[in-house]
Amino acid sequence: MSKVNLADRLRAAAARLPEKPALVLRPISGGGAQVTYHDLDERVDRAAGAFQGLGLDRGERVALMLGNSEHFVEAFYGAMRAGLVVVPLNTTYTTNEVAQILTDADAAAIVVGEAYHDRLAGIKETLPALEHVVVAGASSPPLGAQTWKQFLGTGGPFTEVEVDEDDLALLPYTSGTTGRPKGAMLSHANLLANHHQMEQTRLSVEELDVVLCVLPLFHIYSLNVAMAFSLSRGATVLIMERFDPLQSLDAISSQRVSVVIGAPPIYIAWLNTPGVEEYDLASVRYAVSGAAPLPRQVLTRFESELGITIWEGYGLTETSPLLTTVAMDDRPRPGSVGCPVPGVELRLVDDKGADVRAGDPGEVVVRGPNVFSGYWQDADATAEVLEDDGWFHTGDVGLLDDGHLYLVDRKKDMVLVSGFNVYPREVEEVLYRHPKIAAAAVVGTPHPYTGEAVKAVVVLREGEEAAAEDITDFCRRYLARFKCPEVVEFVESLPTNPSGKVLRRELRKSA
């Protein structure tokens, strides 16, 4: 078994490009700083030595509850270099959710941002495995914790740790939009396999690139694609604390960003920003969309109005994350998420696990070196989705056309109207064509005669007005009657998780 560590890629980049900026930091309050590859590598060594100074052994779990900052990067790579397993925590989690994950992961330490330290209130005493709390950004240590500066000061010189490629590296917990969060076990080999796969597409990042990283780093898409892959290639990563339409557009222009790693809400927000066409975006050589389906209208408008092609991809936490990308072809196909990246096998199967007929929809199942080994301490949940021969059942329904994957919807999101299947994404694609609609989502709502009916939750563009009948009539031009919304609700915004996925469970509560 070979010895490999994700952090080795950072070390190699630092040896090759010591004085090149690795990070450009843009806090939302303004200002910012640069960190060279040499300095970042030294900081990571200090963090790794500090983790070792806590007495943590190879394979123990370290949770990170940090915003987009240098602390996240240093703690992440420091833990990796020390042979530890990183458990990234969503910074919007409540105290109960944090406690649940820390308990499940048996985390021995947590590095938490000062803004999120209150989530640990009253739960540390209930977590016997959690021995160490480090608060990043604090000037003085809270009770029972130490500051990041104190943490670094207690460690000695870093001692090299041998890590096998199949050793657990990352334990991200699924978003829990459909149930209890589960820890997806990703090895160093899984994460690095996805890097190698991306290197073989037209979306490979190069040393001269400046990559916009504005999605939350605790999400696998931002973590392994925007940050880790870019740093492994020697690019400069522009880390923004959080997304702001105007500040991010200004950063793209002033920092000459060449690669944008985004999600649909970001591209939608930019399109709806007055004066967006006045920003100089000529430095952008490509933009990528992931984490949630990109409406076709957004893709076409972005190219026609701003001159930037968005290359859509598809993946999951359990697949490190990238599975398919339209960048396997010469041009994006609107509505498609592309073909499998090299090394990934993909099939569509029916409810019995048999391959569907050509042209029929089926559940997407995949196999490849980037696919996880299972859920942490949950054999039953693993057995539900992962076959013995490595095929992973994604829970997504798709269609294949000439090898190109078109996602129809999540199996569990399907609406059943009088026995007919209605896939929310099909209806949402039509809604996004309406000139007055800025954003939309579709769920099922109980109906006394048809079992369920389609409900559209709609955000109108600023200054626009519309009646429910206008929306339904518009849909009837393009959809069969049973697919058209029976109920239309107008809202100020759609509930989403930090990665941009619409929280349909929240919409169903009012359905």
Short mmCIF file of C-alpha atoms in Angstrom, two decimals:
data_model
loop_
_atom_site.label_atom_id
_atom_site.label_comp_id
_atom_site.label_asym_id
_atom_site.label_seq_id
_atom_site.Cartn_x
_atom_site.Cartn_y
_atom_site.Cartn_z
CA MET A 1 0.00 0.00 0.00
CA SER A 2 1.47 3.37 -1.01
CA LYS A 3 2.09 6.21 1.41
CA VAL A 4 0.15 9.28 0.34
CA ASN A 5 -1.25 12.33 2.08
CA LEU A 6 -3.40 15.09 0.60
CA ALA A 7 -1.16 17.61 2.37
CA ASP A 8 1.83 16.37 0.35
CA ARG A 9 0.41 18.18 -2.69
CA LEU A 10 0.60 21.49 -0.81
CA ARG A 11 4.20 20.73 0.22
CA ALA A 12 5.14 20.02 -3.39
CA ALA A 13 3.55 23.28 -4.59
CA ALA A 14 5.40 25.22 -1.88
CA ALA A 15 8.74 23.69 -2.95
CA ARG A 16 8.02 24.61 -6.55
CA LEU A 17 6.52 28.09 -6.03
CA PRO A 18 7.65 29.37 -2.61
CA GLU A 19 7.06 33.09 -3.21
CA LYS A 20 3.86 32.78 -5.21
CA PRO A 21 0.65 33.85 -3.43
CA ALA A 22 -1.26 30.75 -2.35
CA LEU A 23 -4.10 32.62 -0.67
CA VAL A 24 -5.64 36.04 -1.10
CA LEU A 25 -7.96 36.74 1.82
CA ARG A 26 -10.93 39.08 1.39
CA PRO A 27 -12.97 39.51 4.58
CA ILE A 28 -16.44 40.96 4.10
CA SER A 29 -15.43 44.02 6.14
CA GLY A 30 -12.87 44.98 3.51
CA GLY A 31 -9.10 44.91 3.30
CA GLY A 32 -7.31 41.62 2.99
CA ALA A 33 -3.93 39.95 2.89
CA GLN A 34 -1.83 37.51 0.90
CA VAL A 35 -0.11 34.33 2.08
CA THR A 36 2.67 32.81 -0.04
CA TYR A 37 3.05 29.08 -0.57
CA HIS A 38 6.20 29.06 1.57
CA ASP A 39 4.48 30.82 4.45
CA LEU A 40 1.36 28.67 4.20
CA ASP A 41 3.43 25.48 4.25
CA GLU A 42 5.28 26.70 7.35
CA ARG A 43 2.00 27.59 9.07
CA VAL A 44 0.61 24.14 8.26
CA ASP A 45 3.72 22.55 9.81
CA ARG A 46 3.13 24.59 12.97
CA ALA A 47 -0.52 23.53 13.10
CA ALA A 48 0.44 19.87 12.54
CA GLY A 49 3.00 20.10 15.35
CA ALA A 50 0.40 21.72 17.60
CA PHE A 51 -2.09 18.89 16.96
CA GLN A 52 0.65 16.42 17.81
CA GLY A 53 1.39 18.46 20.94
CA LEU A 54 -2.18 17.79 22.10
CA GLY A 55 -1.34 14.10 22.12
CA LEU A 56 -3.66 13.25 19.21
CA ASP A 57 -2.83 10.00 17.45
CA ARG A 58 -3.09 9.12 13.76
CA GLY A 59 -6.71 8.50 12.79
CA GLU A 60 -8.33 10.54 15.58
CA ARG A 61 -11.03 12.99 14.53
CA VAL A 62 -10.67 16.78 14.62
CA ALA A 63 -13.76 18.89 13.94
CA LEU A 64 -13.51 22.26 12.20
CA MET A 65 -16.30 24.78 12.65
CA LEU A 66 -14.76 27.72 10.86
CA GLY A 67 -15.76 30.26 8.29
CA ASN A 68 -13.80 30.94 5.10
CA SER A 69 -10.48 32.09 6.51
CA GLU A 70 -6.79 31.28 6.77
CA HIS A 71 -7.57 29.41 10.00
CA PHE A 72 -9.64 26.87 8.08
CA VAL A 73 -6.86 26.24 5.54
CA GLU A 74 -4.13 25.94 8.18
CA ALA A 75 -6.18 23.72 10.49
CA PHE A 76 -7.35 21.51 7.63
CA TYR A 77 -3.91 20.85 6.18
CA GLY A 78 -2.30 20.74 9.63
CA ALA A 79 -4.66 17.98 10.74
CA MET A 80 -4.12 16.09 7.47
CA ARG A 81 -0.34 16.38 7.78
CA ALA A 82 -0.55 15.03 11.35
CA GLY A 83 -2.45 11.98 10.10
CA LEU A 84 -5.74 13.05 11.68
CA VAL A 85 -9.25 12.91 10.22
CA VAL A 86 -11.00 16.22 9.55
CA VAL A 87 -14.70 16.57 10.37
CA PRO A 88 -15.90 19.82 8.71
CA LEU A 89 -18.96 21.28 10.42
CA ASN A 90 -21.59 23.45 8.82
CA THR A 91 -21.39 26.83 10.57
CA THR A 92 -25.18 27.17 10.52
CA TYR A 93 -25.69 24.05 12.64
CA THR A 94 -27.47 24.45 15.94
CA THR A 95 -26.05 23.31 19.26
CA ASN A 96 -28.03 20.06 19.05
CA GLU A 97 -26.78 19.31 15.54
CA VAL A 98 -23.18 20.03 16.55
CA ALA A 99 -23.51 17.77 19.58
CA GLN A 100 -24.97 14.97 17.48
CA ILE A 101 -22.10 15.02 14.98
CA LEU A 102 -19.33 15.42 17.56
CA THR A 103 -20.78 12.46 19.44
CA ASP A 104 -21.13 10.31 16.34
CA ALA A 105 -17.60 11.11 15.13
CA ASP A 106 -16.01 10.68 18.59
CA ALA A 107 -14.16 13.92 17.90
CA ALA A 108 -11.18 14.44 20.22
CA ALA A 109 -10.70 18.12 19.35
CA ILE A 110 -12.49 20.98 17.68
CA VAL A 111 -11.19 24.20 16.17
CA VAL A 112 -14.09 26.64 16.22
CA GLY A 113 -14.38 30.24 15.09
CA GLU A 114 -15.07 32.79 17.79
CA ALA A 115 -18.41 33.62 16.14
CA TYR A 116 -19.56 30.00 16.55
CA HIS A 117 -18.16 29.14 19.97
CA ASP A 118 -21.56 29.68 21.59
CA ARG A 119 -22.80 26.52 19.80
CA LEU A 120 -20.66 24.52 22.22
CA ALA A 121 -22.37 26.04 25.25
CA GLY A 122 -23.44 23.35 27.67
CA ILE A 123 -22.51 20.37 25.49
CA LYS A 124 -18.78 19.89 26.10
CA GLU A 125 -19.55 18.19 29.40
CA THR A 126 -21.74 15.67 27.55
CA LEU A 127 -18.95 14.75 25.12
CA PRO A 128 -16.33 12.73 27.00
CA ALA A 129 -14.22 12.19 23.86
CA LEU A 130 -13.89 15.94 23.22
CA GLU A 131 -10.77 16.87 25.16
CA HIS A 132 -9.56 19.97 23.32
CA VAL A 133 -11.33 23.16 22.19
CA VAL A 134 -9.40 25.76 20.19
CA VAL A 135 -11.11 29.07 19.45
CA ALA A 136 -9.77 30.80 16.33
CA GLY A 137 -10.04 34.57 16.24
CA ALA A 138 -10.37 34.98 20.02
CA SER A 139 -7.94 37.34 21.75
CA SER A 140 -8.44 35.71 25.15
CA PRO A 141 -9.34 32.07 25.83
CA PRO A 142 -12.91 31.21 26.81
CA LEU A 143 -13.30 28.97 29.81
CA GLY A 144 -12.08 25.45 29.07
CA ALA A 145 -10.55 26.42 25.71
CA GLN A 146 -7.43 27.96 24.22
CA THR A 147 -6.92 30.52 21.49
CA TRP A 148 -5.40 29.66 18.13
CA LYS A 149 -2.22 31.49 19.16
CA GLN A 150 -1.98 29.51 22.38
CA PHE A 151 -2.62 26.30 20.47
CA LEU A 152 0.26 26.98 18.09
CA GLY A 153 2.50 27.92 21.02
CA THR A 154 2.02 24.60 22.82
CA GLY A 155 3.18 22.43 19.94
CA GLY A 156 6.71 21.34 19.18
CA PRO A 157 8.38 20.65 15.84
CA PHE A 158 6.24 18.61 13.49
CA THR A 159 7.17 14.93 13.27
CA GLU A 160 6.44 13.28 9.92
CA VAL A 161 3.56 10.79 9.95
CA GLU A 162 3.20 7.99 7.43
CA VAL A 163 -0.30 7.85 6.02
CA ASP A 164 -1.59 5.07 3.78
CA GLU A 165 -3.66 6.04 0.76
CA ASP A 166 -6.67 4.18 2.11
CA ASP A 167 -6.48 5.87 5.52
CA LEU A 168 -9.50 7.96 6.39
CA ALA A 169 -8.83 11.64 5.66
CA LEU A 170 -12.18 13.42 5.72
CA LEU A 171 -15.48 12.74 7.46
CA PRO A 172 -17.99 15.23 6.04
CA TYR A 173 -21.54 14.79 7.24
CA THR A 174 -24.26 14.83 4.65
CA SER A 175 -26.51 17.87 4.81
CA GLY A 176 -29.33 15.97 6.44
CA THR A 177 -31.98 17.42 4.08
CA THR A 178 -33.67 14.02 4.09
CA GLY A 179 -32.90 12.68 7.54
CA ARG A 180 -30.21 12.17 10.15
CA PRO A 181 -26.76 13.40 9.00
CA LYS A 182 -24.30 10.60 8.25
CA GLY A 183 -20.51 10.79 8.06
CA ALA A 184 -19.18 9.90 4.60
CA MET A 185 -15.80 8.19 4.90
CA LEU A 186 -13.39 9.63 2.33
CA SER A 187 -9.77 8.49 2.16
CA HIS A 188 -6.72 10.39 0.96
CA ALA A 189 -6.90 8.22 -2.17
CA ASN A 190 -10.55 9.21 -2.78
CA LEU A 191 -9.80 12.94 -2.57
CA LEU A 192 -6.66 12.72 -4.69
CA ALA A 193 -8.40 10.53 -7.27
CA ASN A 194 -10.88 13.34 -7.86
CA HIS A 195 -7.95 15.75 -8.35
CA HIS A 196 -6.45 13.42 -10.94
CA GLN A 197 -9.82 13.11 -12.66
CA MET A 198 -10.25 16.89 -12.83
CA GLU A 199 -6.73 17.27 -14.24
CA GLN A 200 -7.87 15.27 -17.27
CA THR A 201 -10.70 17.66 -18.17
CA ARG A 202 -10.71 21.11 -19.76
CA LEU A 203 -11.40 22.47 -16.26
CA SER A 204 -7.94 21.70 -14.96
CA VAL A 205 -6.54 24.59 -12.91
CA GLU A 206 -3.10 25.98 -13.79
CA GLU A 207 -0.42 27.87 -11.85
CA LEU A 208 -1.36 31.22 -13.39
CA ASP A 209 -4.99 30.91 -12.37
CA VAL A 210 -6.69 32.94 -9.65
CA VAL A 211 -9.60 30.87 -8.33
CA LEU A 212 -12.60 32.44 -6.62
CA CYS A 213 -13.53 30.51 -3.48
CA VAL A 214 -16.69 32.03 -2.03
CA LEU A 215 -18.71 28.91 -1.23
CA PRO A 216 -18.33 27.72 2.38
CA LEU A 217 -15.17 25.66 2.86
CA PHE A 218 -16.93 23.15 5.08
CA HIS A 219 -18.75 21.90 1.97
CA ILE A 220 -16.96 19.18 -0.03
CA TYR A 221 -17.38 21.07 -3.32
CA SER A 222 -15.62 24.16 -2.05
CA LEU A 223 -13.14 22.20 0.06
CA ASN A 224 -11.83 19.66 -2.45
CA VAL A 225 -12.49 21.48 -5.73
CA ALA A 226 -12.10 25.21 -5.09
CA MET A 227 -9.43 24.99 -2.37
CA ALA A 228 -7.54 21.69 -2.28
CA PHE A 229 -7.41 21.02 -6.03
CA SER A 230 -6.40 24.61 -6.78
CA LEU A 231 -3.62 24.60 -4.18
CA SER A 232 -2.39 21.23 -5.43
CA ARG A 233 -1.96 22.82 -8.86
CA GLY A 234 -0.10 25.88 -7.57
CA ALA A 235 -2.89 28.36 -8.34
CA THR A 236 -3.83 31.35 -6.19
CA VAL A 237 -7.04 30.91 -4.22
CA LEU A 238 -9.06 34.05 -3.50
CA ILE A 239 -10.97 33.24 -0.32
CA MET A 240 -13.97 35.42 0.42
CA GLU A 241 -15.53 35.26 3.87
CA ARG A 242 -19.02 34.93 2.43
CA PHE A 243 -20.89 35.72 -0.76
CA ASP A 244 -21.91 39.28 -1.48
CA PRO A 245 -22.88 40.02 -5.10
CA LEU A 246 -21.23 43.43 -5.36
CA GLN A 247 -18.09 42.59 -3.38
CA SER A 248 -17.53 39.35 -5.27
CA LEU A 249 -17.93 41.09 -8.64
CA ASP A 250 -15.46 43.73 -7.52
CA ALA A 251 -13.03 41.02 -6.37
CA ILE A 252 -13.23 39.23 -9.74
CA SER A 253 -12.41 42.50 -11.49
CA SER A 254 -9.68 43.79 -9.16
CA GLN A 255 -7.94 40.44 -8.54
CA ARG A 256 -8.25 39.29 -12.17
CA VAL A 257 -10.00 36.08 -11.23
CA SER A 258 -9.74 33.49 -14.00
CA VAL A 259 -11.72 30.57 -12.54
CA VAL A 260 -15.05 30.88 -10.75
CA ILE A 261 -16.26 27.96 -8.63
CA GLY A 262 -19.91 28.69 -7.92
CA ALA A 263 -23.42 27.38 -7.39
CA PRO A 264 -26.75 28.40 -8.96
CA PRO A 265 -27.73 30.99 -6.30
CA ILE A 266 -24.48 32.88 -7.00
CA TYR A 267 -25.03 33.04 -10.76
CA ILE A 268 -28.69 33.96 -10.29
CA ALA A 269 -27.73 36.74 -7.85
CA TRP A 270 -25.18 38.17 -10.29
CA LEU A 271 -27.68 38.16 -13.15
CA ASN A 272 -30.13 40.06 -10.94
CA THR A 273 -27.52 42.62 -9.82
CA PRO A 274 -28.18 46.05 -11.40
CA GLY A 275 -25.15 47.16 -13.40
CA VAL A 276 -23.49 43.74 -13.52
CA GLU A 277 -22.55 44.33 -17.15
CA GLU A 278 -20.38 47.28 -16.08
CA TYR A 279 -17.89 45.08 -14.20
CA ASP A 280 -14.75 43.95 -16.00
CA LEU A 281 -15.05 40.16 -16.05
CA ALA A 282 -12.77 39.63 -19.04
CA SER A 283 -10.21 37.75 -16.94
CA VAL A 284 -12.61 34.85 -16.30
CA ARG A 285 -11.66 31.95 -18.59
CA TYR A 286 -14.31 29.63 -17.21
CA ALA A 287 -16.97 29.29 -14.52
CA VAL A 288 -18.16 26.05 -12.92
CA SER A 289 -21.53 25.35 -11.33
CA GLY A 290 -22.23 22.52 -8.92
CA ALA A 291 -23.90 21.60 -5.62
CA ALA A 292 -27.41 22.05 -7.09
CA PRO A 293 -29.07 21.96 -10.55
CA LEU A 294 -28.46 25.03 -12.72
CA PRO A 295 -31.59 26.28 -14.53
CA ARG A 296 -31.07 26.32 -18.31
CA GLN A 297 -32.20 29.93 -18.52
CA VAL A 298 -29.43 30.99 -16.14
CA LEU A 299 -26.78 29.24 -18.25
CA THR A 300 -27.96 30.81 -21.50
CA ARG A 301 -28.43 34.28 -20.02
CA PHE A 302 -24.99 34.24 -18.39
CA GLU A 303 -23.32 33.49 -21.70
CA SER A 304 -25.41 35.88 -23.80
CA GLU A 305 -25.36 38.80 -21.34
CA LEU A 306 -21.93 38.46 -19.70
CA GLY A 307 -20.00 36.42 -22.24
CA ILE A 308 -19.04 33.71 -19.73
CA THR A 309 -19.70 30.02 -20.27
CA ILE A 310 -20.78 28.08 -17.19
CA TRP A 311 -19.64 24.46 -17.17
CA GLU A 312 -22.01 22.43 -15.03
CA GLY A 313 -20.99 19.34 -13.09
CA TYR A 314 -22.61 16.78 -10.87
CA GLY A 315 -21.38 15.09 -7.75
CA LEU A 316 -22.10 14.24 -4.14
CA THR A 317 -20.39 14.35 -0.78
CA GLU A 318 -19.91 10.59 -1.06
CA THR A 319 -17.99 10.92 -4.35
CA SER A 320 -15.34 13.49 -3.32
CA PRO A 321 -17.44 15.16 -5.05
CA LEU A 322 -17.17 15.29 -8.87
CA LEU A 323 -18.79 12.53 -10.96
CA THR A 324 -19.70 14.14 -14.28
CA THR A 325 -19.03 17.41 -16.09
CA VAL A 326 -20.05 18.98 -19.36
CA ALA A 327 -16.36 19.86 -19.70
CA MET A 328 -15.83 16.34 -21.05
CA ASP A 329 -17.25 17.78 -24.29
CA ASP A 330 -16.42 20.85 -26.40
CA ARG A 331 -19.53 22.81 -25.45
CA PRO A 332 -22.07 22.69 -22.62
CA ARG A 333 -25.38 21.08 -23.41
CA PRO A 334 -28.11 23.10 -21.67
CA GLY A 335 -29.81 20.89 -19.10
CA SER A 336 -27.05 18.27 -19.09
CA VAL A 337 -24.52 17.69 -16.32
CA GLY A 338 -22.18 16.05 -18.80
CA CYS A 339 -20.35 12.76 -19.04
CA PRO A 340 -18.51 10.82 -16.32
CA VAL A 341 -15.00 12.00 -15.52
CA PRO A 342 -12.20 9.50 -16.31
CA GLY A 343 -12.35 6.43 -14.09
CA VAL A 344 -16.03 6.75 -13.18
CA GLU A 345 -18.53 4.14 -14.40
CA LEU A 346 -22.18 5.20 -14.53
CA ARG A 347 -25.42 3.28 -15.07
CA LEU A 348 -29.15 3.93 -14.75
CA VAL A 349 -31.15 1.25 -12.92
CA ASP A 350 -34.74 0.54 -11.98
CA ASP A 351 -36.13 -0.13 -8.51
CA LYS A 352 -34.91 -3.74 -8.73
CA GLY A 353 -31.36 -2.73 -9.66
CA ALA A 354 -31.61 -3.80 -13.31
CA ASP A 355 -30.37 -1.51 -16.08
CA VAL A 356 -33.20 0.49 -17.64
CA ARG A 357 -33.95 0.49 -21.34
CA ALA A 358 -32.23 3.10 -23.50
CA GLY A 359 -34.03 6.43 -23.19
CA ASP A 360 -35.82 5.54 -19.95
CA PRO A 361 -35.16 7.36 -16.66
CA GLY A 362 -33.47 5.46 -13.87
CA GLU A 363 -31.55 5.89 -10.65
CA VAL A 364 -27.96 6.99 -11.19
CA VAL A 365 -25.48 4.43 -9.81
CA VAL A 366 -21.73 4.98 -10.04
CA ARG A 367 -18.43 3.30 -9.32
CA GLY A 368 -14.90 4.72 -9.26
CA PRO A 369 -11.79 5.51 -7.21
CA ASN A 370 -13.38 8.69 -5.83
CA VAL A 371 -16.39 6.87 -4.31
CA PHE A 372 -16.47 6.64 -0.51
CA SER A 373 -16.11 3.42 1.49
CA GLY A 374 -19.32 3.86 3.48
CA TYR A 375 -20.93 5.78 6.31
CA TRP A 376 -19.11 6.10 9.60
CA GLN A 377 -20.24 3.49 12.12
CA ASP A 378 -23.47 2.89 10.18
CA ALA A 379 -23.45 -0.46 8.40
CA ASP A 380 -27.19 -0.38 7.71
CA ALA A 381 -27.11 3.01 5.98
CA THR A 382 -24.04 1.91 4.01
CA ALA A 383 -25.74 -1.30 2.85
CA GLU A 384 -28.72 0.71 1.58
CA VAL A 385 -26.61 2.64 -0.94
CA LEU A 386 -23.30 0.81 -1.49
CA GLU A 387 -23.10 -2.61 -3.12
CA ASP A 388 -20.33 -5.09 -2.34
CA ASP A 389 -18.81 -4.58 -5.79
CA GLY A 390 -18.52 -0.80 -5.27
CA TRP A 391 -21.64 0.49 -7.04
CA PHE A 392 -23.05 3.51 -5.18
CA HIS A 393 -26.75 4.35 -5.47
CA THR A 394 -26.99 8.14 -5.57
CA GLY A 395 -30.77 8.49 -5.11
CA ASP A 396 -30.87 10.78 -8.16
CA VAL A 397 -32.99 10.01 -11.22
CA GLY A 398 -31.47 10.69 -14.61
CA LEU A 399 -31.67 10.14 -18.36
CA LEU A 400 -28.78 9.32 -20.70
CA ASP A 401 -28.61 10.77 -24.20
CA ASP A 402 -25.55 9.82 -26.25
CA GLY A 403 -23.61 9.32 -23.02
CA HIS A 404 -24.62 12.67 -21.56
CA LEU A 405 -26.44 12.64 -18.22
CA TYR A 406 -29.56 14.71 -17.66
CA LEU A 407 -30.73 14.78 -14.05
CA VAL A 408 -34.47 14.50 -13.68
CA ASP A 409 -34.74 14.81 -9.91
CA ARG A 410 -34.21 13.17 -6.58
CA LYS A 411 -36.29 10.00 -6.25
CA LYS A 412 -37.73 11.23 -2.97
CA ASP A 413 -38.66 14.67 -4.40
CA MET A 414 -40.93 13.29 -7.11
CA VAL A 415 -44.59 14.41 -6.96
CA LEU A 416 -47.24 11.78 -7.70
CA VAL A 417 -50.32 13.31 -9.34
CA SER A 418 -53.12 10.82 -10.09
CA GLY A 419 -50.48 8.12 -10.42
CA PHE A 420 -48.36 10.17 -12.82
CA ASN A 421 -44.78 11.13 -11.95
CA VAL A 422 -43.98 14.84 -11.90
CA TYR A 423 -40.32 15.76 -11.50
CA PRO A 424 -39.93 19.18 -9.84
CA ARG A 425 -36.94 20.16 -11.95
CA GLU A 426 -38.94 19.90 -15.18
CA VAL A 427 -41.52 22.35 -13.81
CA GLU A 428 -38.81 24.62 -12.35
CA GLU A 429 -37.08 24.87 -15.74
CA VAL A 430 -40.32 26.27 -17.18
CA LEU A 431 -40.81 28.66 -14.27
CA TYR A 432 -37.32 30.10 -14.79
CA ARG A 433 -38.34 31.05 -18.34
CA HIS A 434 -40.99 33.42 -16.98
CA PRO A 435 -39.66 36.97 -17.36
CA LYS A 436 -40.94 38.06 -13.94
CA ILE A 437 -39.52 35.15 -11.91
CA ALA A 438 -36.12 35.42 -10.22
CA ALA A 439 -36.17 32.05 -8.43
CA ALA A 440 -38.55 29.14 -8.02
CA ALA A 441 -38.91 25.72 -6.41
CA VAL A 442 -41.55 23.01 -6.71
CA VAL A 443 -42.89 20.56 -4.12
CA GLY A 444 -45.93 18.34 -3.75
CA THR A 445 -48.96 19.36 -1.73
CA PRO A 446 -51.83 17.08 -0.60
CA HIS A 447 -54.88 17.00 -2.87
CA PRO A 448 -58.24 15.34 -2.05
CA TYR A 449 -58.73 13.85 -5.52
CA THR A 450 -55.30 13.41 -7.13
CA GLY A 451 -53.36 12.45 -4.00
CA GLU A 452 -50.84 15.20 -4.60
CA ALA A 453 -50.74 18.38 -6.64
CA VAL A 454 -47.86 20.56 -7.79
CA LYS A 455 -47.04 23.62 -5.70
CA ALA A 456 -44.71 26.34 -6.97
CA VAL A 457 -42.92 28.63 -4.54
CA VAL A 458 -41.87 31.73 -6.44
CA VAL A 459 -39.60 34.73 -5.91
CA LEU A 460 -40.41 37.59 -8.28
CA ARG A 461 -37.82 39.92 -9.75
CA GLU A 462 -37.48 43.23 -7.96
CA GLY A 463 -40.34 45.58 -8.82
CA GLU A 464 -42.42 42.92 -10.59
CA GLU A 465 -45.96 41.81 -9.76
CA ALA A 466 -47.85 38.69 -10.82
CA ALA A 467 -50.90 36.67 -9.86
CA ALA A 468 -50.95 32.92 -9.29
CA GLU A 469 -53.09 32.50 -12.41
CA ASP A 470 -50.42 34.22 -14.52
CA ILE A 471 -47.84 31.66 -13.41
CA THR A 472 -50.10 28.66 -13.95
CA ASP A 473 -51.22 29.88 -17.39
CA PHE A 474 -47.59 30.37 -18.41
CA CYS A 475 -46.73 26.80 -17.39
CA ARG A 476 -49.64 25.41 -19.41
CA ARG A 477 -47.94 26.61 -22.58
CA TYR A 478 -45.13 24.15 -22.03
CA LEU A 479 -46.37 21.40 -19.70
CA ALA A 480 -49.16 18.85 -19.50
CA ARG A 481 -51.95 20.06 -17.26
CA PHE A 482 -51.19 17.61 -14.42
CA LYS A 483 -47.65 18.97 -14.21
CA CYS A 484 -48.73 22.60 -13.84
CA PRO A 485 -48.87 24.24 -10.41
CA GLU A 486 -52.26 24.07 -8.73
CA VAL A 487 -50.89 26.24 -5.94
CA VAL A 488 -48.53 29.21 -6.30
CA GLU A 489 -47.00 30.87 -3.27
CA PHE A 490 -45.01 34.10 -3.55
CA VAL A 491 -42.10 34.54 -1.11
CA GLU A 492 -39.23 36.97 -0.58
CA SER A 493 -36.58 34.24 -0.82
CA LEU A 494 -36.18 30.47 -0.99
CA PRO A 495 -34.71 28.58 1.97
CA THR A 496 -31.34 27.10 1.00
CA ASN A 497 -28.47 25.40 2.75
CA PRO A 498 -25.00 27.00 2.53
CA SER A 499 -24.13 25.06 -0.62
CA GLY A 500 -27.13 26.51 -2.45
CA LYS A 501 -29.49 23.55 -2.41
CA VAL A 502 -33.12 24.49 -1.87
CA LEU A 503 -34.43 23.03 1.39
CA ARG A 504 -37.57 21.42 0.07
CA ARG A 505 -38.40 20.06 3.51
CA GLU A 506 -38.94 23.66 4.67
CA LEU A 507 -41.22 24.32 1.70
CA ARG A 508 -43.19 21.15 2.37
CA LYS A 509 -44.00 22.33 5.90
CA SER A 510 -46.33 24.93 4.44
CA ALA A 511 -47.60 22.66 1.67
#
